[in-house]
Coordinates of C-alpha atoms and ligand atoms in Angstrom, one line a residue:
M49 CA -44.9 94.6 123.4
G50 CA -46.1 97.7 121.6
T51 CA -49.7 98.7 121.4
G52 CA -50.7 95.7 119.1
H53 CA -51.3 93.5 122.1
V54 CA -53.1 96.1 124.2
L55 CA -56.8 95.6 123.1
T56 CA -59.5 98.1 123.8
E57 CA -62.0 97.7 120.9
P58 CA -65.3 96.6 122.6
D59 CA -66.1 93.8 120.1
V60 CA -62.6 92.5 120.3
I61 CA -62.4 92.4 124.1
A62 CA -66.0 91.3 124.8
A63 CA -65.1 87.5 124.8
Y64 CA -62.5 88.2 127.5
G65 CA -65.2 89.6 129.8
I66 CA -67.7 86.7 129.9
D67 CA -67.0 83.3 131.5
W68 CA -67.5 79.9 129.9
T69 CA -70.9 79.4 131.4
G70 CA -72.2 82.8 130.5
R71 CA -73.3 83.5 134.1
F72 CA -70.5 85.9 135.0
Q73 CA -69.9 89.0 132.7
G74 CA -68.0 92.3 132.9
T75 CA -66.3 94.8 130.6
P76 CA -62.5 94.8 130.6
A77 CA -60.9 98.2 130.9
A78 CA -58.4 96.7 128.4
V79 CA -57.0 93.3 127.5
I80 CA -53.2 93.1 127.6
R81 CA -51.5 90.1 126.0
P82 CA -47.8 89.9 127.0
A83 CA -45.4 87.8 124.9
D84 CA -43.2 86.7 127.8
C85 CA -42.5 87.0 131.5
A86 CA -40.5 90.2 131.2
E87 CA -43.5 91.9 129.5
A88 CA -45.9 90.5 132.0
A89 CA -43.7 91.9 134.8
A90 CA -43.6 95.3 133.1
V91 CA -47.5 95.3 133.0
V92 CA -47.8 94.3 136.7
S93 CA -45.2 97.0 137.8
H94 CA -47.0 99.6 135.8
C95 CA -50.4 98.7 137.2
K96 CA -49.0 98.6 140.7
K97 CA -47.8 102.2 140.3
A98 CA -50.9 103.4 138.7
G99 CA -53.3 101.4 141.0
F100 CA -55.0 99.5 138.2
A101 CA -56.5 96.2 139.1
I102 CA -55.6 93.1 137.0
V103 CA -57.5 89.8 136.4
P104 CA -55.0 87.2 135.1
Q105 CA -56.7 85.0 132.4
G106 CA -55.7 81.8 130.7
G107 CA -58.2 79.7 128.7
N108 CA -61.2 81.3 130.4
T109 CA -62.7 77.9 131.2
G110 CA -62.9 78.6 134.9
L111 CA -66.3 77.9 136.5
V112 CA -66.4 80.2 139.5
G113 CA -66.3 83.7 137.8
G114 CA -62.7 84.2 138.9
G115 CA -61.1 84.9 135.6
V116 CA -63.3 87.6 134.2
P117 CA -63.3 91.4 135.0
L118 CA -66.5 91.8 136.9
E119 CA -65.5 95.2 138.2
G120 CA -63.9 96.5 135.0
E121 CA -60.4 95.3 135.7
I122 CA -57.7 94.9 133.2
V123 CA -57.5 91.4 131.8
L124 CA -53.9 90.1 131.6
S125 CA -54.2 87.3 129.1
L126 CA -51.3 84.8 129.3
R127 CA -52.4 82.8 126.2
R128 CA -49.4 83.9 124.1
L129 CA -47.0 82.3 126.5
S130 CA -47.7 79.0 124.8
W131 CA -44.5 76.8 124.5
V132 CA -42.9 73.7 125.9
A133 CA -39.1 73.6 126.6
D134 CA -36.5 71.6 128.4
V135 CA -38.2 68.2 128.1
D136 CA -36.4 65.7 130.2
H137 CA -37.0 62.4 128.3
Q138 CA -35.1 60.4 130.9
G139 CA -36.5 61.9 134.1
G140 CA -40.0 62.8 132.9
Q141 CA -40.3 66.5 133.3
L142 CA -41.0 69.5 131.1
T143 CA -41.3 73.3 131.4
A144 CA -44.3 75.0 129.8
G145 CA -45.3 78.6 129.3
A146 CA -48.4 79.6 131.3
G147 CA -50.6 79.8 128.2
T148 CA -49.9 76.2 127.1
T149 CA -53.1 74.2 127.1
I150 CA -53.3 70.9 129.0
G151 CA -53.9 69.2 125.7
G152 CA -50.6 70.7 124.5
I153 CA -48.8 69.5 127.5
Q154 CA -50.3 66.0 127.2
S155 CA -49.1 65.9 123.5
A156 CA -45.6 67.0 124.4
A157 CA -45.5 64.4 127.2
N158 CA -46.7 61.7 124.8
A159 CA -44.1 62.6 122.2
S160 CA -41.4 62.0 124.8
G161 CA -42.8 58.7 125.9
W162 CA -44.6 60.0 129.0
D163 CA -48.0 61.3 130.0
Y164 CA -49.3 64.3 132.1
G165 CA -51.1 63.4 135.3
V166 CA -53.9 65.8 135.0
D167 CA -56.8 65.4 132.5
L168 CA -60.0 67.3 132.4
G169 CA -62.8 67.9 129.9
S170 CA -61.6 71.5 129.1
R171 CA -58.1 70.1 128.1
G172 CA -58.3 71.8 124.7
S173 CA -58.5 75.4 126.2
A174 CA -57.6 75.3 129.9
T175 CA -54.0 76.4 130.3
I176 CA -51.2 75.2 132.7
G177 CA -51.3 78.7 134.3
G178 CA -55.0 78.6 134.9
T179 CA -54.9 75.0 136.3
I180 CA -52.1 76.0 138.6
A181 CA -54.0 79.1 139.8
T182 CA -57.1 76.9 140.5
N183 CA -55.2 73.7 141.5
A184 CA -57.4 71.9 139.0
G185 CA -58.4 68.3 139.7
G186 CA -60.1 66.5 137.0
L187 CA -60.5 62.9 135.9
Q188 CA -57.3 61.2 137.3
V189 CA -56.9 62.7 140.7
L190 CA -57.3 59.4 142.5
R191 CA -54.3 58.1 140.5
H192 CA -51.9 61.1 140.1
G193 CA -53.3 63.8 142.5
P194 CA -54.4 67.3 141.6
T195 CA -52.3 70.0 139.8
R196 CA -50.3 70.8 142.9
A197 CA -49.0 67.2 143.0
Q198 CA -47.5 67.7 139.5
L199 CA -45.8 70.9 140.2
L200 CA -42.0 71.0 140.6
G201 CA -41.6 74.7 140.4
V202 CA -42.9 77.9 138.9
E203 CA -41.9 81.3 137.5
A204 CA -44.2 84.1 138.5
V205 CA -44.6 87.8 138.7
L206 CA -45.8 88.7 142.2
G207 CA -48.0 91.6 142.9
T208 CA -44.9 93.5 144.1
G209 CA -43.7 93.4 140.5
V210 CA -40.9 91.0 141.5
T211 CA -40.3 87.9 139.4
I212 CA -39.5 84.7 141.2
S213 CA -38.2 81.7 139.3
H214 CA -37.5 78.2 140.6
L215 CA -37.6 75.8 137.6
G216 CA -34.8 73.4 138.5
G217 CA -37.1 70.5 138.7
L218 CA -35.5 68.7 141.6
I219 CA -37.9 66.1 143.0
K220 CA -36.5 66.6 146.5
D221 CA -35.8 70.2 147.4
N222 CA -36.5 71.2 151.0
T223 CA -35.0 74.7 150.8
G224 CA -37.6 76.8 152.5
Y225 CA -41.1 77.9 151.6
D226 CA -42.8 76.2 148.7
L227 CA -43.8 79.3 146.7
G228 CA -45.1 77.2 143.8
G229 CA -47.3 75.3 146.1
L230 CA -48.6 78.6 147.6
L231 CA -49.4 80.1 144.2
C232 CA -51.2 76.9 143.3
G233 CA -54.9 77.4 144.2
S234 CA -54.3 81.2 144.8
E235 CA -56.6 82.1 141.9
G236 CA -54.4 84.9 140.5
T237 CA -54.6 86.8 143.8
L238 CA -50.9 86.6 144.7
G239 CA -48.9 86.3 141.5
V240 CA -49.2 85.8 137.7
V241 CA -47.7 82.4 136.8
T242 CA -45.6 82.8 133.6
S243 CA -44.2 79.3 133.4
A244 CA -44.0 76.0 135.3
R245 CA -41.9 72.9 135.6
V246 CA -44.1 69.8 135.9
R247 CA -43.4 66.1 136.4
L248 CA -44.7 63.6 134.0
V249 CA -46.1 60.1 134.7
P250 CA -45.4 56.8 133.0
P251 CA -47.9 56.1 130.2
N252 CA -50.6 53.4 130.8
P253 CA -51.5 52.5 127.2
D254 CA -53.6 49.5 127.8
R255 CA -57.1 50.7 128.8
V256 CA -60.5 49.4 129.5
V257 CA -63.6 51.6 130.2
A258 CA -66.9 50.4 131.7
V259 CA -70.1 52.1 132.4
V260 CA -71.9 50.3 135.1
A261 CA -75.6 50.7 136.2
F262 CA -77.1 50.6 139.7
S263 CA -80.5 50.8 141.2
S264 CA -79.6 53.6 143.6
S265 CA -76.9 56.2 144.3
A266 CA -76.1 54.4 147.6
A267 CA -75.3 51.2 145.7
A268 CA -73.1 53.1 143.2
V269 CA -71.3 54.8 146.1
E270 CA -70.7 51.5 147.9
A271 CA -69.5 50.0 144.7
A272 CA -67.1 52.9 144.2
L273 CA -65.6 52.4 147.6
F274 CA -65.1 48.7 146.9
L275 CA -63.6 49.3 143.4
R276 CA -61.1 51.8 144.8
R277 CA -59.5 49.2 147.0
S278 CA -59.8 46.2 144.6
L279 CA -58.5 47.8 141.4
P280 CA -54.9 49.2 141.9
D281 CA -54.7 50.3 138.2
L282 CA -57.8 52.5 138.5
Q283 CA -57.4 55.6 136.4
S284 CA -60.8 57.2 136.8
L285 CA -64.0 56.5 138.7
E286 CA -66.8 58.9 137.8
F287 CA -70.5 59.1 138.8
F288 CA -73.7 60.3 137.2
V289 CA -77.4 59.7 137.5
D290 CA -80.2 59.1 135.1
P291 CA -81.7 62.6 134.5
G292 CA -78.1 63.8 133.5
L293 CA -77.6 60.8 131.2
A294 CA -81.0 61.4 129.6
L295 CA -80.1 65.1 129.0
V296 CA -76.7 64.2 127.4
C297 CA -78.4 61.7 125.1
Q298 CA -81.1 64.3 124.2
V299 CA -78.6 67.1 123.5
T300 CA -76.0 65.0 121.7
G301 CA -78.3 62.6 119.9
M302 CA -76.4 59.6 121.3
A303 CA -78.3 56.4 122.1
R304 CA -78.5 55.4 125.7
P305 CA -75.9 52.8 126.8
F306 CA -78.5 50.3 128.1
P307 CA -82.0 49.3 127.0
D308 CA -83.4 50.2 130.5
R309 CA -83.1 53.2 132.7
H310 CA -81.2 52.9 135.9
S311 CA -80.9 55.2 138.8
A312 CA -77.2 55.8 139.0
Y313 CA -74.1 55.0 137.0
L314 CA -70.3 54.7 137.5
L315 CA -67.8 55.1 134.7
I316 CA -64.7 53.1 135.5
E317 CA -61.4 53.3 133.6
V318 CA -58.6 50.9 134.3
A319 CA -55.2 51.6 132.7
G320 CA -52.0 49.8 132.9
Q321 CA -49.0 48.4 131.0
R322 CA -50.6 45.0 130.4
D323 CA -54.2 43.9 129.6
P324 CA -56.4 45.4 132.3
M325 CA -59.5 43.4 131.3
P326 CA -59.0 40.4 133.6
A327 CA -58.6 42.7 136.6
M328 CA -61.7 44.8 135.5
S329 CA -63.8 41.6 135.0
E330 CA -62.8 40.1 138.4
A331 CA -63.6 43.3 140.2
L332 CA -67.0 43.7 138.5
D333 CA -67.8 40.1 139.2
S334 CA -67.3 40.7 142.9
T335 CA -69.2 44.1 142.9
H336 CA -72.7 44.0 144.5
A337 CA -75.9 45.3 143.0
I338 CA -74.8 45.8 139.4
E339 CA -77.8 46.0 137.1
D340 CA -76.0 46.3 133.7
V341 CA -72.6 46.8 132.2
A342 CA -71.2 48.3 129.0
V343 CA -67.4 47.6 128.4
A344 CA -65.1 49.1 125.8
T345 CA -61.5 48.3 125.0
D346 CA -61.0 50.0 121.6
A347 CA -60.3 53.7 121.6
P348 CA -63.4 54.9 119.6
R349 CA -65.9 53.0 121.8
R350 CA -64.0 54.0 125.0
A351 CA -64.4 57.6 123.9
Q352 CA -68.0 57.0 123.3
L353 CA -68.6 55.8 126.8
W354 CA -66.6 58.8 128.2
R355 CA -69.0 61.1 126.3
Y356 CA -71.9 60.0 128.6
R357 CA -69.9 61.5 131.5
E358 CA -67.9 64.4 129.9
G359 CA -71.0 65.5 128.0
H360 CA -72.7 66.7 131.2
T361 CA -71.1 70.2 131.3
E362 CA -72.1 71.3 127.8
A363 CA -75.5 69.5 128.0
I364 CA -76.5 71.3 131.2
N365 CA -75.2 74.7 129.9
S366 CA -77.5 74.3 126.9
L367 CA -80.4 74.9 129.3
G368 CA -79.1 78.3 130.3
A369 CA -76.3 79.4 132.6
P370 CA -76.4 77.1 135.6
H371 CA -75.4 77.7 139.2
K372 CA -72.3 75.4 139.4
L373 CA -71.5 74.1 142.9
D374 CA -68.6 71.7 143.4
V375 CA -68.5 70.1 146.8
T376 CA -66.5 67.2 148.3
L377 CA -68.0 65.0 151.0
P378 CA -66.4 62.5 153.4
S379 CA -67.0 59.0 152.0
Q380 CA -69.5 58.0 154.7
A381 CA -71.7 61.1 153.9
L382 CA -71.6 60.9 150.1
A383 CA -74.7 58.8 149.5
D384 CA -76.9 60.7 151.9
F385 CA -75.8 64.0 150.3
I386 CA -76.7 62.7 146.8
D387 CA -80.0 61.4 147.9
Q388 CA -81.1 64.5 149.9
I389 CA -79.7 67.4 147.9
P390 CA -82.4 67.6 145.1
G391 CA -85.1 67.8 147.8
I392 CA -83.2 70.5 149.7
V393 CA -82.8 72.5 146.5
N394 CA -86.5 72.1 145.6
D395 CA -87.6 73.2 149.1
A396 CA -85.5 76.3 148.6
D397 CA -86.8 77.0 145.2
P398 CA -89.5 74.9 143.5
R399 CA -88.4 76.2 140.0
A400 CA -85.0 74.7 140.4
T401 CA -83.7 71.5 138.7
T402 CA -80.7 69.8 140.2
W403 CA -78.1 67.9 138.1
L404 CA -75.6 65.6 139.9
F405 CA -72.4 64.1 138.5
G406 CA -68.8 64.0 139.6
H407 CA -65.7 62.2 140.6
A408 CA -66.9 59.3 142.8
A409 CA -63.5 58.3 144.0
D410 CA -62.7 61.7 145.4
G411 CA -66.2 62.2 147.0
N412 CA -66.5 65.2 144.6
V413 CA -70.1 65.9 143.5
H414 CA -70.9 68.6 141.0
V415 CA -74.2 70.0 141.9
N416 CA -75.6 72.1 139.0
I417 CA -78.7 74.0 139.4
T418 CA -80.8 75.3 136.5
G419 CA -84.0 77.2 136.4
V420 CA -83.1 79.9 139.0
G421 CA -82.1 83.5 138.4
S422 CA -78.3 84.2 138.1
D423 CA -78.2 86.5 141.1
D424 CA -80.5 84.5 143.3
L425 CA -78.2 82.8 145.7
T426 CA -80.7 81.0 147.9
V427 CA -80.1 77.5 146.5
D428 CA -76.3 78.1 146.5
D429 CA -76.6 78.8 150.2
R430 CA -78.6 75.7 151.0
V431 CA -76.3 73.4 149.2
L432 CA -73.1 74.8 150.5
V433 CA -74.4 74.9 154.2
F434 CA -75.5 71.3 153.9
A435 CA -72.2 70.1 152.4
A436 CA -70.1 72.0 155.0
G437 CA -72.4 70.6 157.8
L438 CA -71.6 67.1 156.7
G439 CA -67.9 67.8 157.0
G440 CA -67.5 68.6 153.3
S441 CA -65.7 71.3 151.3
I442 CA -67.6 74.1 149.4
S443 CA -65.0 73.9 146.6
A444 CA -63.5 70.5 145.7
E445 CA -61.6 71.6 142.5
H446 CA -63.0 74.7 140.9
G447 CA -62.0 77.2 143.5
I448 CA -63.7 80.0 145.3
G449 CA -63.6 82.8 142.7
R450 CA -66.6 85.1 142.9
A451 CA -69.2 82.3 143.1
K452 CA -68.3 80.9 146.5
Q453 CA -66.7 84.0 148.1
P454 CA -69.5 84.7 150.6
W455 CA -69.3 81.1 152.0
L456 CA -65.5 80.8 152.5
H457 CA -66.2 81.1 156.3
L458 CA -68.0 77.7 156.2
N459 CA -64.6 76.0 155.7
R460 CA -62.0 78.4 156.9
S461 CA -61.8 80.0 160.4
N462 CA -61.4 83.7 161.0
E463 CA -57.7 83.0 161.9
E464 CA -57.1 81.3 158.6
I465 CA -58.8 84.0 156.6
A466 CA -56.8 86.7 158.5
T467 CA -53.6 84.7 157.7
F468 CA -54.7 84.6 154.0
R469 CA -55.0 88.4 154.1
R470 CA -51.5 88.8 155.6
I471 CA -50.1 86.6 152.8
K472 CA -52.0 88.7 150.2
D473 CA -50.7 91.9 151.8
A474 CA -47.1 90.7 151.6
L475 CA -47.1 89.4 148.0
D476 CA -49.6 92.0 146.6
P477 CA -49.3 95.1 148.8
A478 CA -51.2 97.4 146.4
G479 CA -54.0 94.9 146.2
I480 CA -54.0 94.9 142.4
L481 CA -54.1 91.2 141.6
N482 CA -57.6 89.8 141.2
P483 CA -58.8 91.9 144.2
N484 CA -62.4 90.9 143.9
V485 CA -62.2 87.1 144.2
L486 CA -61.5 84.4 146.9
L487 CA -61.2 86.6 150.0
P488 CA -64.5 87.9 151.3
A489 CA -65.1 91.6 150.8
M490 CA -64.1 93.6 154.0
Ligands
FAD2 P1 -59.1 80.8 133.6 O1 -60.5 80.3 133.5 O2 -58.6 81.7 132.6 O3 -58.8 81.3 135.0 C1 -59.1 80.6 136.2 C2 -58.5 81.3 137.4 O4 -57.1 81.3 137.3 C3 -58.9 82.8 137.5 O5 -58.9 83.1 138.9 C4 -57.7 83.5 136.9 O6 -57.5 84.8 137.4 C5 -56.5 82.6 137.3 N1 -55.4 82.5 136.3 C6 -55.4 82.1 135.0 N2 -54.2 82.1 134.5 C7 -53.4 82.5 135.5 C8 -52.0 82.7 135.5 N3 -51.2 82.4 134.4 N4 -51.4 83.2 136.6 C9 -52.2 83.4 137.7 N5 -53.5 83.3 137.7 C10 -54.1 82.8 136.6 N6 -61.9 72.0 136.5 C11 -61.4 71.0 137.3 O7 -60.8 71.2 138.3 N7 -61.7 69.6 137.1 C12 -62.4 69.3 135.9 O8 -62.7 68.1 135.7 C13 -62.8 70.4 135.1 N8 -63.5 70.1 133.9 C14 -63.9 71.1 133.1 C15 -64.7 70.8 132.0 C16 -65.2 71.8 131.2 C17 -65.9 71.5 129.9 C18 -65.0 73.2 131.6 C19 -65.5 74.3 130.7 C20 -64.3 73.5 132.7 C21 -63.7 72.5 133.5 N9 -63.0 72.7 134.7 C22 -62.5 71.7 135.5 C23 -62.8 74.1 135.1 C24 -61.5 74.8 134.4 O9 -61.2 74.2 133.2 C25 -60.4 74.8 135.4 O10 -60.7 75.6 136.5 C26 -59.1 75.3 134.8 O11 -58.1 75.2 135.8 C27 -59.1 76.8 134.3 O12 -58.0 77.0 133.5 P2 -58.0 78.3 132.6 O13 -56.7 78.4 131.9 O14 -59.2 78.3 131.7 O15 -58.1 79.5 133.6
MLT3 C1 -66.3 68.0 135.3 O1 -65.9 67.2 136.3 O2 -66.9 67.6 134.3 C2 -66.0 69.4 135.5 O3 -65.5 69.7 136.8 C3 -66.8 70.4 134.8 C4 -68.1 70.7 135.5 O4 -68.2 70.6 136.8 O5 -69.1 71.0 134.8
ZN4 ZN1 -65.0 68.0 137.9

């Protein structure tokens, strides 16, 4: 590797020390950029001997402060491991280096007549390694599942310094523990993923997108439940409310989709191998309480409708680094949660503004809060306690990282957390891999 990819100049390494939102910031001891798995293994082995802590980093689009060196750790950037190989055109699989972006995997899949089952707004920067480490969800979970469901095997350097590789890509392979599945969602605490074998999905080129307006969140949630069971080719089913739409329009300069304001909106995408319009029309005709609809079939107009939803993350960030909470609710509690949470946040801190959007089909609400200090965790506490009390999860898809670490106990028992620690001790006995995230401090 030589010293050319060991970076220490403060102005060069600064960008590796701050997260996408700007809320989490640290100073890396150094940034090391291996070219391949062998170099990554050499770095891990050396750090294990020397007792240096490492934060693995991919595209640095994570939203829970888990990929930046908040305690002066070494950043191990996997971005140079950007390649696609062994594409199986018949069977629909490929192998990708950990630093390959999701957009890169989607392009490689498309070029071989397939598609990749995970899509997310950060596709241009988020890497396959990072999405495995967080078990990223995104915009198509209802159809294809999260990242874990795409994974056929991984190559990774464990905290022991040992490299494990299981990239055969067999769909059925019950030969013991699923180490790839274990690394998936482990947030860089057990091993450094260096490559992965993923399954591809058949393309669904015929698409229609609708943004549908409702007079209340409850009506939108009820419609979402109905649409899930009446549209088998549903690709995405997303949710946002009027203040978020107004902010996106203000920040981007886009015109509103409808002449009037409405309380809540669903973005519905149906995708198939034949014209999905008749199914979409029939389903919308049978959906109650719709106030207005905008439909697009051609790609540019579809992309425009998607911008109303995907534009939320950047638009909210333009107000200052938000507290980003990412909860899932059981379907019967979703509408109540959406209605009550702004009041609960405001009771906790009258300066706070709550922004709500998310993945309606998965019960996944993104609760973004602006107007409160970065280190003031009062509002975080109220939201997470309320969600868990309703039977929800404090992290639907972004992970625990640093941001949710103090609340892991709301969803995981002492016995589970103790088991997590025993797994961590076995795979990372020196405790050098991302030691300051996920597991609560002892
Ligand atoms: P990083 O941010 O670099 O790292 C994230 C975590 O993974 C850290 O804990 C890090 O240590 C670990 N890690 C990174 N690479 C490796 C590796 N090779 N081996 C081991 N550990 C590693 N997330 C969703 O789930 N759904 C969404 O819809 C979604 N949309 C987004 C939209 C925008 C605009 C943005 C900015 C983010 C979005 N995210 C979403 C969050 C983010 O993109 C995901 O969490 C993604 O998985 C992070 O990938 P990354 O390569 O950027 O990882
Ligand atoms: C999304 O669904 O847009 C992402 O998870 C990003 C975010 O929560 O801001
Ligand atoms: Zn999301």
